[in-house]
Coordinates of C-alpha atoms and ligand atoms in Angstrom, one line a residue:
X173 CA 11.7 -28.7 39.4
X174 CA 11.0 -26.3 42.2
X175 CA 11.2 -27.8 45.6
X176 CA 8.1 -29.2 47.4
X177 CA 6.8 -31.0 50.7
X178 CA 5.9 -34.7 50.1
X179 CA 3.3 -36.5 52.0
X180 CA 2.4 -40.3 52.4
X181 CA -1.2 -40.5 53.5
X182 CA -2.3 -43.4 55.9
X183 CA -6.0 -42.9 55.2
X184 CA -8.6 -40.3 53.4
X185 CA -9.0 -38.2 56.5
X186 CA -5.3 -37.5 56.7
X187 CA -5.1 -36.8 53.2
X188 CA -8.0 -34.5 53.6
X189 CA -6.4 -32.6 56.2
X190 CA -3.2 -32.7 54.4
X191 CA -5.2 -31.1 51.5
X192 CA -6.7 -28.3 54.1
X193 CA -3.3 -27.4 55.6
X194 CA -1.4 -26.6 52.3
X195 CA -1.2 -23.4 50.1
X196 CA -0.6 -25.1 46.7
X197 CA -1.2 -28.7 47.8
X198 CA -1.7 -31.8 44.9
X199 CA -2.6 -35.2 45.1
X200 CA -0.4 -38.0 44.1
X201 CA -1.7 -41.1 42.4
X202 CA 0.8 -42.9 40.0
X203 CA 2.4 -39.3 39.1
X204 CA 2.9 -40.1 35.5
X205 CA 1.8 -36.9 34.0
X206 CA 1.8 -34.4 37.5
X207 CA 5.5 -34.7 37.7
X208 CA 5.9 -34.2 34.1
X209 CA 3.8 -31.4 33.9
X210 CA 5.8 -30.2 37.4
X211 CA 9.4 -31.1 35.8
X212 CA 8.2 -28.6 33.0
X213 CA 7.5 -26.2 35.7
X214 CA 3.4 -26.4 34.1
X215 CA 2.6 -27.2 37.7
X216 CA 4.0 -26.0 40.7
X217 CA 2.2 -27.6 44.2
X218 CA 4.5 -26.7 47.4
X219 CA 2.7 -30.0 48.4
X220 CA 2.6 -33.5 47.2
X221 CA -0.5 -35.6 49.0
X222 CA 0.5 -39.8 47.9
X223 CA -2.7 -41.4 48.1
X224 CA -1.8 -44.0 46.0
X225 CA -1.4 -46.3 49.3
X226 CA -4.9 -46.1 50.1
X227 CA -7.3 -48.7 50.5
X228 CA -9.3 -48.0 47.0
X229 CA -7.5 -51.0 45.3
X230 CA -10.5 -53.1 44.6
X231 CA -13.3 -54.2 41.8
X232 CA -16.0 -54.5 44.4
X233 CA -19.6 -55.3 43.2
X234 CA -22.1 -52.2 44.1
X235 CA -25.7 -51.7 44.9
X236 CA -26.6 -50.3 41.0
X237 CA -25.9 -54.2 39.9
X238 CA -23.1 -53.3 38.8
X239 CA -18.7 -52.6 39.9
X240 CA -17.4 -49.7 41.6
X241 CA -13.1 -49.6 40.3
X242 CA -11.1 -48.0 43.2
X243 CA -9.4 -44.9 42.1
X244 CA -6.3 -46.3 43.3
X245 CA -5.9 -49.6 41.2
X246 CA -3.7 -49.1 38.5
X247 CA -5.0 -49.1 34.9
X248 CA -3.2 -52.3 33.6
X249 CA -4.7 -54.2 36.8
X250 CA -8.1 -52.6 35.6
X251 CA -8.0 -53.3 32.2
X252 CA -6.9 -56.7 33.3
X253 CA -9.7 -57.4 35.7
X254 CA -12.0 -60.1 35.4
X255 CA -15.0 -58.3 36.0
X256 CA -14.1 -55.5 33.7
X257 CA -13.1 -57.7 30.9
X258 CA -16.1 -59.9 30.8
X259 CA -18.7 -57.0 31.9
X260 CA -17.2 -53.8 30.1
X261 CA -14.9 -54.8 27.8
X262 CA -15.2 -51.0 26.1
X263 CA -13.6 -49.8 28.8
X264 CA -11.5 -52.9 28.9
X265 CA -10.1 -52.4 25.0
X266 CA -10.2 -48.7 25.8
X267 CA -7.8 -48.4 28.9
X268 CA -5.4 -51.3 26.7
X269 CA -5.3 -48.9 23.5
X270 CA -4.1 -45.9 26.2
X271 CA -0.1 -45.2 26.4
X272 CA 2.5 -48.0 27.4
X273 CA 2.5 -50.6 29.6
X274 CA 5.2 -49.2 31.9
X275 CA 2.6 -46.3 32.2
X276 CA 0.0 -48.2 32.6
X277 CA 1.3 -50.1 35.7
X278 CA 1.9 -47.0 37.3
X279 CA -0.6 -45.1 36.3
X280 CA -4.1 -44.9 38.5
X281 CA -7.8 -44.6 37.7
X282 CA -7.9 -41.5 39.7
X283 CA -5.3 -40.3 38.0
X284 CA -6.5 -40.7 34.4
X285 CA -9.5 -38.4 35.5
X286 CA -7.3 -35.9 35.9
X287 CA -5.1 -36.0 33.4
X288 CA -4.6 -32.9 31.3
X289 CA -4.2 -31.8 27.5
X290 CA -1.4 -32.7 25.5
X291 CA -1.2 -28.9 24.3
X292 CA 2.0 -28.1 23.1
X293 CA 1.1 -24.8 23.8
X294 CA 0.2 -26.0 27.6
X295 CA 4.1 -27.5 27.6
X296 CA 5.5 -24.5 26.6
X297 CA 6.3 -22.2 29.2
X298 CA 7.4 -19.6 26.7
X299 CA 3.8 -18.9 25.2
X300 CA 0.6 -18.0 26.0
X301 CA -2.1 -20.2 27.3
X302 CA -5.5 -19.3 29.3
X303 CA -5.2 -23.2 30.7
X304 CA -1.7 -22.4 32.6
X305 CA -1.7 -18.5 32.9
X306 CA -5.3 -17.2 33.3
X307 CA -5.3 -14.1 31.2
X308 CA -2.4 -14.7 29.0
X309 CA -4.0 -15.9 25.8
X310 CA -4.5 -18.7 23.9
X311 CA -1.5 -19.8 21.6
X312 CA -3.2 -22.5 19.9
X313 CA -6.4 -20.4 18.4
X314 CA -4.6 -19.0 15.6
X315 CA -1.3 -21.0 16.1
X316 CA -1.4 -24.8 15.2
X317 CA -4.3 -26.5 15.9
X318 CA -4.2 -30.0 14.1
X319 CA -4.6 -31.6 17.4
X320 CA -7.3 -29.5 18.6
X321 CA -10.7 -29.8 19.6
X322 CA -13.6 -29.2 16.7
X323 CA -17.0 -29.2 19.7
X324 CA -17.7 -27.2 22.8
X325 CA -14.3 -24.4 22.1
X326 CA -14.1 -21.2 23.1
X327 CA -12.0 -18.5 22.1
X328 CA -9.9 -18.8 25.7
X329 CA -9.2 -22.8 25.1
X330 CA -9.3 -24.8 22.1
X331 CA -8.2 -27.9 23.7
X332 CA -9.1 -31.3 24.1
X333 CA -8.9 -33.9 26.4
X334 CA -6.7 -37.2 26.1
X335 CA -8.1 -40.0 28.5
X336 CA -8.8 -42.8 26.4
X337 CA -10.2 -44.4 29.7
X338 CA -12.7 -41.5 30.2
X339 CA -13.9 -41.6 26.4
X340 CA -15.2 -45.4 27.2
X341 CA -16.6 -44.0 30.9
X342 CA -18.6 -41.4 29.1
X343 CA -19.8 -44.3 26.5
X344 CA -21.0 -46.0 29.5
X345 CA -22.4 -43.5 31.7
X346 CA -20.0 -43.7 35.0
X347 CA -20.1 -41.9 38.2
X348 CA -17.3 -40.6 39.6
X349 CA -17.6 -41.0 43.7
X350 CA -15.5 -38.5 45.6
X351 CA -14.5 -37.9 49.5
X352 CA -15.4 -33.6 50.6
X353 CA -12.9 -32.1 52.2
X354 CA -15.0 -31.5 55.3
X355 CA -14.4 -34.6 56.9
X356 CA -15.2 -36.7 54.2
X357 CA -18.9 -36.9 53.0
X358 CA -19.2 -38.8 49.5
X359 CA -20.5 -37.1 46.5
X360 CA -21.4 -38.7 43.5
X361 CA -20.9 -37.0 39.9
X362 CA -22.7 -38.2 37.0
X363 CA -19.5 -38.8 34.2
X364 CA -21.3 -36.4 31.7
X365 CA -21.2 -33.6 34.4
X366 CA -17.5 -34.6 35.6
X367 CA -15.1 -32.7 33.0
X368 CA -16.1 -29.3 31.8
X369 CA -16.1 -27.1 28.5
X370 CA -13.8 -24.2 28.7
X371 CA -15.7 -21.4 28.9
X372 CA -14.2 -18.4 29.9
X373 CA -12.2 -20.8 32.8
X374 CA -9.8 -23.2 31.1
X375 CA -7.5 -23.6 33.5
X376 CA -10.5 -25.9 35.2
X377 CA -10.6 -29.3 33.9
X378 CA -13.5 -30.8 35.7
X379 CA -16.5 -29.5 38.2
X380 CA -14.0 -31.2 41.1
X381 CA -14.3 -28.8 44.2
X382 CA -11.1 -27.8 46.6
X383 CA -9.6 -30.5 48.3
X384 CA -12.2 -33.4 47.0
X385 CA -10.6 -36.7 46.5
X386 CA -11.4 -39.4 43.9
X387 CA -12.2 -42.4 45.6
X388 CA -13.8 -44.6 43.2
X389 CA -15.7 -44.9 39.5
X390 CA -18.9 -46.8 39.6
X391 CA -20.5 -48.4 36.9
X392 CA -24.1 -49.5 36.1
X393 CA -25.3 -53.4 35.4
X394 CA -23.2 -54.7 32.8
X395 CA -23.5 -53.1 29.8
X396 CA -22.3 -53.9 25.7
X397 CA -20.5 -56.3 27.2
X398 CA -21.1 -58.5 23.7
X399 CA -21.2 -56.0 21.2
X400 CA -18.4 -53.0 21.6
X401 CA -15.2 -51.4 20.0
X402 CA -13.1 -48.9 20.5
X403 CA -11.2 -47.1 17.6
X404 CA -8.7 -45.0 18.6
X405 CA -7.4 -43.0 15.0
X406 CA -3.6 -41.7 16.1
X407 CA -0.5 -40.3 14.2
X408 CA 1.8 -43.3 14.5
X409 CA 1.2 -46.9 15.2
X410 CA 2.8 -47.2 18.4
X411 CA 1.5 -45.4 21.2
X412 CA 0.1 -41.8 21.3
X413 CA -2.9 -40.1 22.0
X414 CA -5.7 -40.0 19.5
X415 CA -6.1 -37.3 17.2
X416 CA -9.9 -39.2 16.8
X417 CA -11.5 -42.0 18.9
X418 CA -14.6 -43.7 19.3
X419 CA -15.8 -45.6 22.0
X420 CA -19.3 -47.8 20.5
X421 CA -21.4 -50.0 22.3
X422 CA -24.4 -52.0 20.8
X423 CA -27.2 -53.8 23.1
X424 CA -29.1 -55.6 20.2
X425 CA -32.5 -57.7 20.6
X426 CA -32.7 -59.4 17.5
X427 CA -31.9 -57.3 14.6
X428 CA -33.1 -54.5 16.7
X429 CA -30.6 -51.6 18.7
X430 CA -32.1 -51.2 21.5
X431 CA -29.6 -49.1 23.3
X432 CA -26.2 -47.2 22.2
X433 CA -23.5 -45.8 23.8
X434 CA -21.7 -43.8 21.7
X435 CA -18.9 -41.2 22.9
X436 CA -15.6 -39.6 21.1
X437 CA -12.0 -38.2 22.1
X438 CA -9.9 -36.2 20.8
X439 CA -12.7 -33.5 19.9
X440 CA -13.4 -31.5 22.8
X441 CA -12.1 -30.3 26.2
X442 CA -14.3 -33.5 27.6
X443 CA -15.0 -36.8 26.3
X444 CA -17.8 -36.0 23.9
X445 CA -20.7 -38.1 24.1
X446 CA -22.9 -38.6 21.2
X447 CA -26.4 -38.3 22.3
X448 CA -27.8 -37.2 19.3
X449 CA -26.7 -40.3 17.8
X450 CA -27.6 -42.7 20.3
X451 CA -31.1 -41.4 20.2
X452 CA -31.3 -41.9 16.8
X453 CA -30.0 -45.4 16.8
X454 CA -32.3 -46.7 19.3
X455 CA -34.8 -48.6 17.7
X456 CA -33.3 -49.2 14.5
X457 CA -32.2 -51.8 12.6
X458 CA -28.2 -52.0 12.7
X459 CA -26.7 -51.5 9.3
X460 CA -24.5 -49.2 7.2
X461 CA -26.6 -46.8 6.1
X462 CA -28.1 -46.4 10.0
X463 CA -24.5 -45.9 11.1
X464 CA -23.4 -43.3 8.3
X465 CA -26.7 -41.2 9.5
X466 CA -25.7 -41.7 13.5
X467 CA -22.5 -40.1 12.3
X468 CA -23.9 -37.7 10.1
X469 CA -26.1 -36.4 13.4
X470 CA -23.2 -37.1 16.2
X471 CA -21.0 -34.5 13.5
X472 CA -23.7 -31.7 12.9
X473 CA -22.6 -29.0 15.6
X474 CA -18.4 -29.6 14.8
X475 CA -16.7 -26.0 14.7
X476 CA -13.8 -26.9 12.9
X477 CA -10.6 -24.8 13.4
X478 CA -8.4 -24.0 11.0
X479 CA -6.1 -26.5 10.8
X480 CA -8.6 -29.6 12.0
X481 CA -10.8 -29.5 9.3
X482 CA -10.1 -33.1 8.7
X483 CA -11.5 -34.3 11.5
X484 CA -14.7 -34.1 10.8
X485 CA -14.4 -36.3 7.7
X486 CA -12.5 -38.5 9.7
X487 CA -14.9 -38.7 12.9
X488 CA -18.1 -39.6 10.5
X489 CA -16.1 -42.5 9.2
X490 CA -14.7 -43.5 12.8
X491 CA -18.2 -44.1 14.2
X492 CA -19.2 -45.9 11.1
X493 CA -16.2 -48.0 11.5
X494 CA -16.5 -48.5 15.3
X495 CA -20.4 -49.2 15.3
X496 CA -20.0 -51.8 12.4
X497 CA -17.0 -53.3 14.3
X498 CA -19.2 -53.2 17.3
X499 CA -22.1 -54.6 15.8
X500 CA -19.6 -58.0 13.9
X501 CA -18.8 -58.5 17.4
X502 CA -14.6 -57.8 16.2
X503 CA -12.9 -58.7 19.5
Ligands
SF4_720 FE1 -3.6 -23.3 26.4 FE2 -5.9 -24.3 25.8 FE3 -4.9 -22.6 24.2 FE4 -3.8 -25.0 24.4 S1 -5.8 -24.6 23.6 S2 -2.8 -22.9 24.3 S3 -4.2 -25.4 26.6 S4 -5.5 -22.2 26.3

């Protein structure tokens, strides 16, 4: 690991100017994939910014009728959280199905954001990728791309992201709040506009700008909190990420849907939200052969690569599987 300044911050606006003042500088949550990714010599900041001390611990009830989760609290503590369990247990199963438990405790919401791809090719110093070396290639295109993402790819990145967390945040339309590095003005960013595609830029993972700093996620009024599932489709039993996952939420009125949120992992760069789906599911009345048409429409636009063929097969049957586990009410 190359050698580095390290920084406790006291507050935001030290951390901010901690941020301004450095070359290479990084922030610090929980550190359980930055130091990795820096012990693989992946990342190299000459500055490490610990915010993980600051006072963003909290499940505090906001003005949207709903709970904003401190970027600092740590994901079992979130997962755990009364409010979260009873008013978005999606995100609540979600952020449970996500790594170990030793991980979890250290591991922080703001973190998860940020999180990057489990590329092997990202790993490996020795080969090419556009996401660590702008310009260098991308090894995975025509190398192995089982793991890979079949939406949104382009020919510099064929990657996906591996938040489990951020699949169920898409599901239920978050908003990321975030301090600006010019003395600390809040910005909000809708979750859908919060990680990007590729592009021609894969070494960006979100639309964060210089210096920002994720202070909190917000959510909306409760939401699916009584019909939901996630399904998280991975290689071994214990814990890994998902080569496929679903995050499903059902708000039913009778035998009526009248609202879906529908969002996969394991696809694309981003969490991939269904729209097409949930549009098509509003209104109707939940059963089998609804679900197998929400899935045939949430699939339509898949690019498979050449080694990930299978999971579009898999995916359609994944959101039949989570919408009918969602709709059974399966805890
Ligand atoms: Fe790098 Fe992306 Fe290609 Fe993987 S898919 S090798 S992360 S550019």
């Amino acid at each position: 690991m190359r050698p580095y300044e390290y920084i406790r911050s006291s507050s935001p606006a030290e951390a901010l100017r901690a941020n301004a003042a450095s070359e290479k500088p990084h922030y610090l949550g929980g550190g359980t994939n930055l130091i990795d990714l820096m012990k693989e010599d992946v990342e190299r900041p000459d500055t490490l910014i610990e915010v993980s001390g600051l006072d963003f611990q909290s499940v505090t009830a906001n003005a949207a009728g709903g709970y904003t989760l401190g970027a600092m609290i740590s994901n079992t503590d979130t997962a755990n959280h009364p409010e979260v369990k009873n008013n978005y247990p999606l995100l609540s199963m979600a952020m449970v199905s996500a790594a170990t438990e030793q991980i979890r405790n250290m591991a922080t919401n703001g973190g998860n954001l940020l999180q990057r791809t489990r590329c092997p090719y990202f790993y490996e110093t020795s080969m090419p990728c556009n996401k660590r070396e702008p310009g260098s290639g991308c090894g995975a295109l025509t190398g192995m791309n089982a793991l890979h993402a079949i939406f949104g790819w382009s020919k510099s990145c064929v990657a996906v992201n591996p938040s489990d967390m951020c699949t169920a945040l898409a599901a239920l339309g978050a908003t990321v709040v975030v301090l600006q590095p010019d003395g600390g003005s809040e910005r909000r960013i809708p979750f859908a506009d919060f990680h990007r595609l590729p592009g021609d830029t894969p070494e960006k993972d979100t639309n964060l700008e210089p210096g920002e700093l994720i202070v909190g996620i917000e959510l909306g009024e409760p939401k699916f909190s009584d019909n939901y599932y996630y399904l998280k489709i991975r290689e071994r039993s214990s814990y890994a990420f998902a080569l496929v996952s679903v995050a499903a939420g059902l708000q039913l009125d009778g035998n009526r849907i009248v609202d879906a949120g529908l969002a996969m992992g394991g696809v694309a760069h981003k969490p991939w939200k269904l729209t097409a789906a949930e549009e098509y599911l509003r209104g109707k009345v939940p059963e089998a052969a609804v679900f197998e048409e929400a899935a045939e429409r949430a699939m339509a636009d898949a690019r498979p690569l050449d080694d990930n063929e299978y999971k579009v097969e898999m995916g359609k049957k994944a959101i039949v599987r989570a919408l009918m586990q969602a709709y059974e009410r399966t805890a």
